[in-house]
mmCIF file of C-alpha atoms in Angstrom:
data_model
loop_
_atom_site.group_PDB
_atom_site.id
_atom_site.type_symbol
_atom_site.label_atom_id
_atom_site.label_comp_id
_atom_site.label_asym_id
_atom_site.label_seq_id
_atom_site.Cartn_x
_atom_site.Cartn_y
_atom_site.Cartn_z
ATOM 1 C CA LEU W 1 4.097 2.094 -0.604
ATOM 2 C CA LEU W 2 5.653 -0.665 1.403
ATOM 3 C CA LEU W 3 6.815 -3.053 -1.191
ATOM 4 C CA PRO W 4 8.227 -0.528 -3.702
ATOM 5 C CA TRP W 5 10.050 1.017 -0.762
ATOM 6 C CA VAL W 6 11.605 -2.306 0.124
ATOM 7 C CA LEU W 7 12.809 -2.739 -3.544
ATOM 8 C CA LEU W 8 13.782 0.829 -4.386
ATOM 9 C CA ARG W 9 14.873 2.499 -1.101
ATOM 10 C CA ARG W 10 18.620 2.280 -2.036
ATOM 11 C CA ARG W 11 17.894 3.781 -5.468
ATOM 12 C CA LEU W 12 15.710 6.529 -3.983
ATOM 13 C CA GLY W 13 17.946 7.137 -0.885
ATOM 14 C CA GLY W 14 19.246 10.409 -2.189
ATOM 15 C CA LEU W 15 15.804 11.887 -2.590
ATOM 16 C CA ARG W 16 13.722 13.769 -0.062
ATOM 17 C CA LEU W 17 10.862 12.006 1.718
ATOM 18 C CA SER W 18 8.151 13.702 -0.404
ATOM 19 C CA ALA W 19 9.943 12.608 -3.659
ATOM 20 C CA ARG W 20 10.305 9.112 -2.315
ATOM 21 C CA LEU W 21 6.617 8.946 -1.465
ATOM 22 C CA MET W 22 5.649 10.017 -5.010
ATOM 23 C CA ALA W 23 8.061 7.495 -6.570
ATOM 24 C CA CYS W 24 6.734 4.530 -4.368
ATOM 25 C CA LEU W 25 3.116 5.520 -5.093
ATOM 26 C CA MET W 26 3.627 5.555 -8.786
ATOM 27 C CA ALA W 27 5.805 2.388 -8.794
ATOM 28 C CA GLY W 28 3.136 0.527 -6.662
ATOM 29 C CA ASN W 29 0.143 1.618 -8.708
ATOM 30 C CA PHE W 30 2.124 0.931 -12.025
ATOM 31 C CA TYR W 31 3.010 -2.528 -10.901
ATOM 32 C CA VAL W 32 -0.501 -3.512 -9.667
ATOM 33 C CA ILE W 33 -2.100 -2.309 -12.945
ATOM 34 C CA ASN W 34 0.260 -4.135 -15.230
ATOM 35 C CA LEU W 35 0.081 -7.264 -13.021
ATOM 36 C CA VAL W 36 -3.608 -7.390 -13.437
ATOM 37 C CA PHE W 37 -3.407 -6.769 -17.218
ATOM 38 C CA LEU W 38 -0.807 -9.630 -17.699
ATOM 39 C CA LEU W 39 -2.673 -12.160 -15.562
ATOM 40 C CA GLN W 40 -6.027 -11.163 -17.225
ATOM 41 C CA LEU W 41 -4.442 -11.597 -20.676
ATOM 42 C CA LEU W 42 -3.125 -15.024 -19.706
ATOM 43 C CA HIS W 43 -6.615 -15.859 -18.219
ATOM 44 C CA ILE W 44 -5.087 -17.003 -14.898
ATOM 45 C CA SER W 45 -6.089 -14.030 -12.755
ATOM 46 C CA CYS W 46 -7.447 -15.029 -9.286
ATOM 47 C CA ARG W 47 -6.690 -14.090 -5.641
ATOM 48 C CA GLY W 48 -3.814 -16.676 -5.470
ATOM 49 C CA THR W 49 -1.993 -15.613 -8.636
ATOM 50 C CA LEU W 50 -2.394 -11.963 -7.629
ATOM 51 C CA ILE W 51 -0.915 -12.451 -4.262
ATOM 52 C CA VAL W 52 1.887 -14.537 -5.661
ATOM 53 C CA GLY W 53 2.520 -12.031 -8.349
ATOM 54 C CA THR W 54 2.654 -9.155 -5.801
ATOM 55 C CA ILE W 55 4.923 -10.843 -3.275
ATOM 56 C CA LEU W 56 7.255 -12.915 -5.430
ATOM 57 C CA PRO W 57 9.454 -10.275 -7.103
ATOM 58 C CA PHE W 58 9.812 -8.313 -3.935
ATOM 59 C CA ALA W 59 10.527 -11.294 -1.960
ATOM 60 C CA ALA W 60 13.297 -12.407 -4.422
ATOM 61 C CA ALA W 61 14.825 -8.944 -4.427
ATOM 62 C CA GLY W 62 14.839 -8.898 -0.619
ATOM 63 C CA LEU W 63 16.395 -12.246 -0.351
ATOM 64 C CA HIS W 64 19.015 -11.316 -2.845
ATOM 65 C CA ARG W 65 19.839 -8.029 -1.088
ATOM 66 C CA TYR W 66 19.799 -9.472 2.593
ATOM 67 C CA ARG W 67 21.042 -12.948 2.054
ATOM 68 C CA GLY W 68 24.125 -12.269 4.108
ATOM 69 C CA ARG W 69 22.057 -10.926 7.171
ATOM 70 C CA ILE W 70 19.322 -13.580 6.769
ATOM 71 C CA ALA W 71 21.485 -16.481 8.069
ATOM 72 C CA PHE W 72 22.640 -14.328 11.044
ATOM 73 C CA LEU W 73 19.161 -13.212 12.053
ATOM 74 C CA ALA W 74 17.906 -16.706 11.718
ATOM 75 C CA GLU W 75 20.646 -18.054 13.873
ATOM 76 C CA ARG W 76 20.029 -15.397 16.424
ATOM 77 C CA PHE W 77 16.212 -16.076 16.631
ATOM 78 C CA THR W 78 16.602 -19.840 16.760
ATOM 79 C CA GLY W 79 19.171 -19.394 19.531
ATOM 80 C CA ARG W 80 16.719 -17.323 21.613
ATOM 81 C CA ALA W 81 13.934 -19.763 20.879
ATOM 82 C CA ARG W 82 16.083 -22.642 21.928
ATOM 83 C CA SER W 83 17.014 -20.844 25.152
ATOM 84 C CA LEU W 84 13.304 -20.239 25.810
ATOM 85 C CA SER W 85 12.173 -23.807 25.048
ATOM 86 C CA GLU W 86 15.017 -25.435 27.102
ATOM 87 C CA GLY W 87 14.260 -23.094 30.108
ATOM 88 C CA GLU W 88 17.565 -21.116 30.047
ATOM 89 C CA MET W 89 15.440 -17.991 29.802
ATOM 90 C CA GLY W 90 12.008 -17.523 31.296
ATOM 91 C CA ARG W 91 9.026 -16.326 29.303
ATOM 92 C CA LYS W 92 8.667 -13.172 31.269
ATOM 93 C CA THR W 93 12.320 -12.397 30.918
ATOM 94 C CA PHE W 94 12.106 -12.933 27.072
ATOM 95 C CA LEU W 95 8.934 -10.731 26.694
ATOM 96 C CA LEU W 96 10.493 -8.056 28.911
ATOM 97 C CA ARG W 97 13.685 -7.850 26.841
ATOM 98 C CA THR W 98 11.739 -7.941 23.534
ATOM 99 C CA GLY W 99 9.435 -5.132 24.761
ATOM 100 C CA ARG W 100 12.343 -3.035 25.885
ATOM 101 C CA VAL W 101 14.153 -3.289 22.526
ATOM 102 C CA LEU W 102 10.869 -2.473 20.568
ATOM 103 C CA ARG W 103 9.903 0.434 22.996
ATOM 104 C CA ARG W 104 13.241 2.030 22.758
ATOM 105 C CA PHE W 105 13.513 1.668 19.033
ATOM 106 C CA SER W 106 10.112 2.900 18.202
ATOM 107 C CA SER W 107 10.010 5.706 20.785
ATOM 108 C CA GLU W 108 13.441 7.162 19.692
ATOM 109 C CA ARG W 109 12.658 6.894 15.911
ATOM 110 C CA LEU W 110 9.198 8.169 16.353
ATOM 111 C CA LYS W 111 10.395 11.266 18.433
ATOM 112 C CA VAL W 112 12.955 12.123 15.790
ATOM 113 C CA TRP W 113 10.439 11.669 12.863
ATOM 114 C CA LEU W 114 7.598 13.791 14.511
ATOM 115 C CA ALA W 115 10.107 16.481 15.428
ATOM 116 C CA PHE W 116 11.355 16.783 11.784
ATOM 117 C CA HIS W 117 7.873 16.559 10.074
ATOM 118 C CA LYS W 118 5.587 18.329 12.642
ATOM 119 C CA VAL W 119 4.766 21.049 10.123
ATOM 120 C CA ASP W 120 4.029 18.563 7.434
ATOM 121 C CA ILE W 121 1.720 16.619 9.746
ATOM 122 C CA LEU W 122 -0.192 19.839 10.700
ATOM 123 C CA LEU W 123 -0.547 20.759 7.006
ATOM 124 C CA ILE W 124 -1.739 17.433 5.884
ATOM 125 C CA SER W 125 -4.105 17.145 8.853
ATOM 126 C CA GLY W 126 -5.616 20.567 8.098
ATOM 127 C CA SER W 127 -5.903 19.699 4.350
ATOM 128 C CA LEU W 128 -7.546 16.407 5.102
ATOM 129 C CA ALA W 129 -10.109 17.949 7.466
ATOM 130 C CA LEU W 130 -11.033 20.648 4.830
ATOM 131 C CA ILE W 131 -11.277 18.176 1.904
ATOM 132 C CA LEU W 132 -13.435 15.857 3.945
ATOM 133 C CA TYR W 133 -15.683 18.939 4.920
ATOM 134 C CA ILE W 134 -15.977 20.267 1.307
ATOM 135 C CA TYR W 135 -16.273 16.880 -0.603
ATOM 136 C CA GLY W 136 -17.139 14.197 1.957
ATOM 137 C CA LEU W 137 -20.870 14.063 2.213
ATOM 138 C CA ASN W 138 -21.406 15.241 -1.351
ATOM 139 C CA THR W 139 -19.250 12.544 -2.878
ATOM 140 C CA PHE W 140 -20.939 9.819 -0.714
ATOM 141 C CA GLN W 141 -24.518 10.981 -1.348
ATOM 142 C CA VAL W 142 -24.237 12.115 -4.909
ATOM 143 C CA TYR W 143 -21.349 10.564 -6.827
ATOM 144 C CA GLY W 144 -21.194 7.396 -4.821
ATOM 145 C CA TYR W 145 -24.443 5.855 -5.919
ATOM 146 C CA SER W 146 -26.259 8.428 -7.971
ATOM 147 C CA SER W 147 -23.856 8.954 -10.802
ATOM 148 C CA SER W 148 -25.105 7.240 -13.976
ATOM 149 C CA ASP W 149 -21.912 5.493 -15.034
ATOM 150 C CA MET W 150 -21.415 3.522 -11.738
ATOM 151 C CA VAL W 151 -23.366 0.592 -12.923
ATOM 152 C CA LEU W 152 -21.223 0.308 -16.103
ATOM 153 C CA HIS W 153 -17.950 0.603 -14.091
ATOM 154 C CA ASN W 154 -19.284 -2.068 -11.768
ATOM 155 C CA TYR W 155 -20.096 -4.354 -14.834
ATOM 156 C CA TRP W 156 -16.583 -3.987 -16.282
ATOM 157 C CA ILE W 157 -14.860 -4.790 -12.937
ATOM 158 C CA ASN W 158 -17.090 -7.754 -12.139
ATOM 159 C CA HIS W 159 -16.345 -9.408 -15.558
ATOM 160 C CA MET W 160 -12.592 -9.083 -14.759
ATOM 161 C CA GLY W 161 -13.411 -11.703 -11.966
ATOM 162 C CA ASN W 162 -14.103 -14.155 -14.811
ATOM 163 C CA ASN W 163 -10.953 -13.235 -16.718
ATOM 164 C CA ASN W 164 -13.082 -11.479 -19.220
ATOM 165 C CA LEU W 165 -10.992 -8.379 -19.596
ATOM 166 C CA PHE W 166 -12.406 -6.645 -22.641
ATOM 167 C CA VAL W 167 -16.087 -7.489 -21.987
ATOM 168 C CA ASP W 168 -17.346 -4.378 -23.755
ATOM 169 C CA GLY W 169 -14.679 -2.812 -25.998
ATOM 170 C CA ILE W 170 -11.091 -1.938 -25.362
ATOM 171 C CA TYR W 171 -11.625 -0.966 -21.675
ATOM 172 C CA PRO W 172 -10.777 -0.894 -18.613
ATOM 173 C CA PHE W 173 -8.609 1.853 -17.565
ATOM 174 C CA GLY W 174 -6.007 1.554 -14.852
ATOM 175 C CA PHE W 175 -8.366 2.437 -12.002
ATOM 176 C CA HIS W 176 -10.554 -0.579 -12.923
ATOM 177 C CA CYS W 177 -7.522 -2.831 -12.481
ATOM 178 C CA VAL W 178 -6.778 -1.362 -8.986
ATOM 179 C CA MET W 179 -10.555 -1.789 -8.084
ATOM 180 C CA TYR W 180 -10.417 -5.446 -9.195
ATOM 181 C CA TYR W 181 -7.200 -6.022 -7.385
ATOM 182 C CA LEU W 182 -8.670 -4.650 -4.156
ATOM 183 C CA HIS W 183 -11.725 -6.712 -4.645
ATOM 184 C CA GLN W 184 -9.997 -9.965 -5.303
ATOM 185 C CA VAL W 185 -7.033 -9.786 -2.961
ATOM 186 C CA PHE W 186 -8.857 -8.195 0.070
ATOM 187 C CA ALA W 187 -12.504 -9.336 -0.718
ATOM 188 C CA PHE W 188 -13.835 -5.792 -0.648
ATOM 189 C CA PRO W 189 -17.289 -5.578 -2.511
ATOM 190 C CA THR W 190 -16.810 -3.785 -5.817
ATOM 191 C CA TYR W 191 -19.779 -1.431 -5.355
ATOM 192 C CA MET W 192 -18.373 -0.391 -1.990
ATOM 193 C CA LEU W 193 -14.971 0.444 -3.593
ATOM 194 C CA LEU W 194 -16.714 2.474 -6.210
ATOM 195 C CA HIS W 195 -18.841 4.231 -3.525
ATOM 196 C CA VAL W 196 -15.705 5.496 -1.851
ATOM 197 C CA PHE W 197 -13.464 5.839 -4.928
ATOM 198 C CA SER W 198 -14.211 9.444 -5.726
ATOM 199 C CA LEU W 199 -13.399 10.675 -2.172
ATOM 200 C CA VAL W 200 -10.256 8.663 -2.053
ATOM 201 C CA GLN W 201 -9.167 9.865 -5.481
ATOM 202 C CA THR W 202 -9.776 13.468 -4.345
ATOM 203 C CA LEU W 203 -7.797 12.987 -1.246
ATOM 204 C CA MET W 204 -4.951 11.389 -3.279
ATOM 205 C CA ILE W 205 -4.896 14.225 -5.878
ATOM 206 C CA HIS W 206 -4.527 16.837 -3.139
ATOM 207 C CA PHE W 207 -1.885 14.697 -1.281
ATOM 208 C CA MET W 208 0.157 14.313 -4.364
ATOM 209 C CA LEU W 209 -0.092 17.944 -5.011
ATOM 210 C CA PHE W 210 1.089 18.709 -1.465
ATOM 211 C CA LEU W 211 4.052 16.385 -1.865
ATOM 212 C CA PHE W 212 4.972 17.990 -5.234
ATOM 213 C CA LEU W 213 4.879 21.510 -3.493
ATOM 214 C CA ARG W 214 6.878 20.169 -0.593
ATOM 215 C CA SER W 215 9.565 18.954 -2.959
ATOM 216 C CA VAL W 216 9.981 22.223 -4.895
#
């Protein structure tokens, strides 16, 4: 969500929040899936290349867009750091001023956002509670470990760790790429990702339906 928002927020600025969320979710997943496929086909997929491949294009776009402000912000930051290091400003004063700015910015923005989206928050919270009640224990206890194809999915994803993309036919699908990405970059065990995947998938399907209904 975050990196596509940084890259696309000007293009999506005319859309409503629900449409922007859908667009960023799709763009983020699409990018991760195709990044994994590309690095796997080149046989250079690992934690380092995945992280670089994720950050580099968004960092380049951000530098290009904000290059005029980067120098100003860097100068302002170094000026404050110099004042602090040379004793012109005490540490307590610096922390107090920084805290005031952050508190004022966060509280004002948060109040406006909560006031505007309080109905959405209530609906999403209620839907989340209902989905967890209906699907939660069942998906963990039955689908999480007892489903017969979990071992096969685990097999496909684990072989992607050896840059062996098509270990057993022209497979995987996109969700295998996402599972592999989460495993490699964040070191989550694959079997644990598969254990919670069904519930997360159910939550995301309902969340996207809610965003679509909110848009129309």
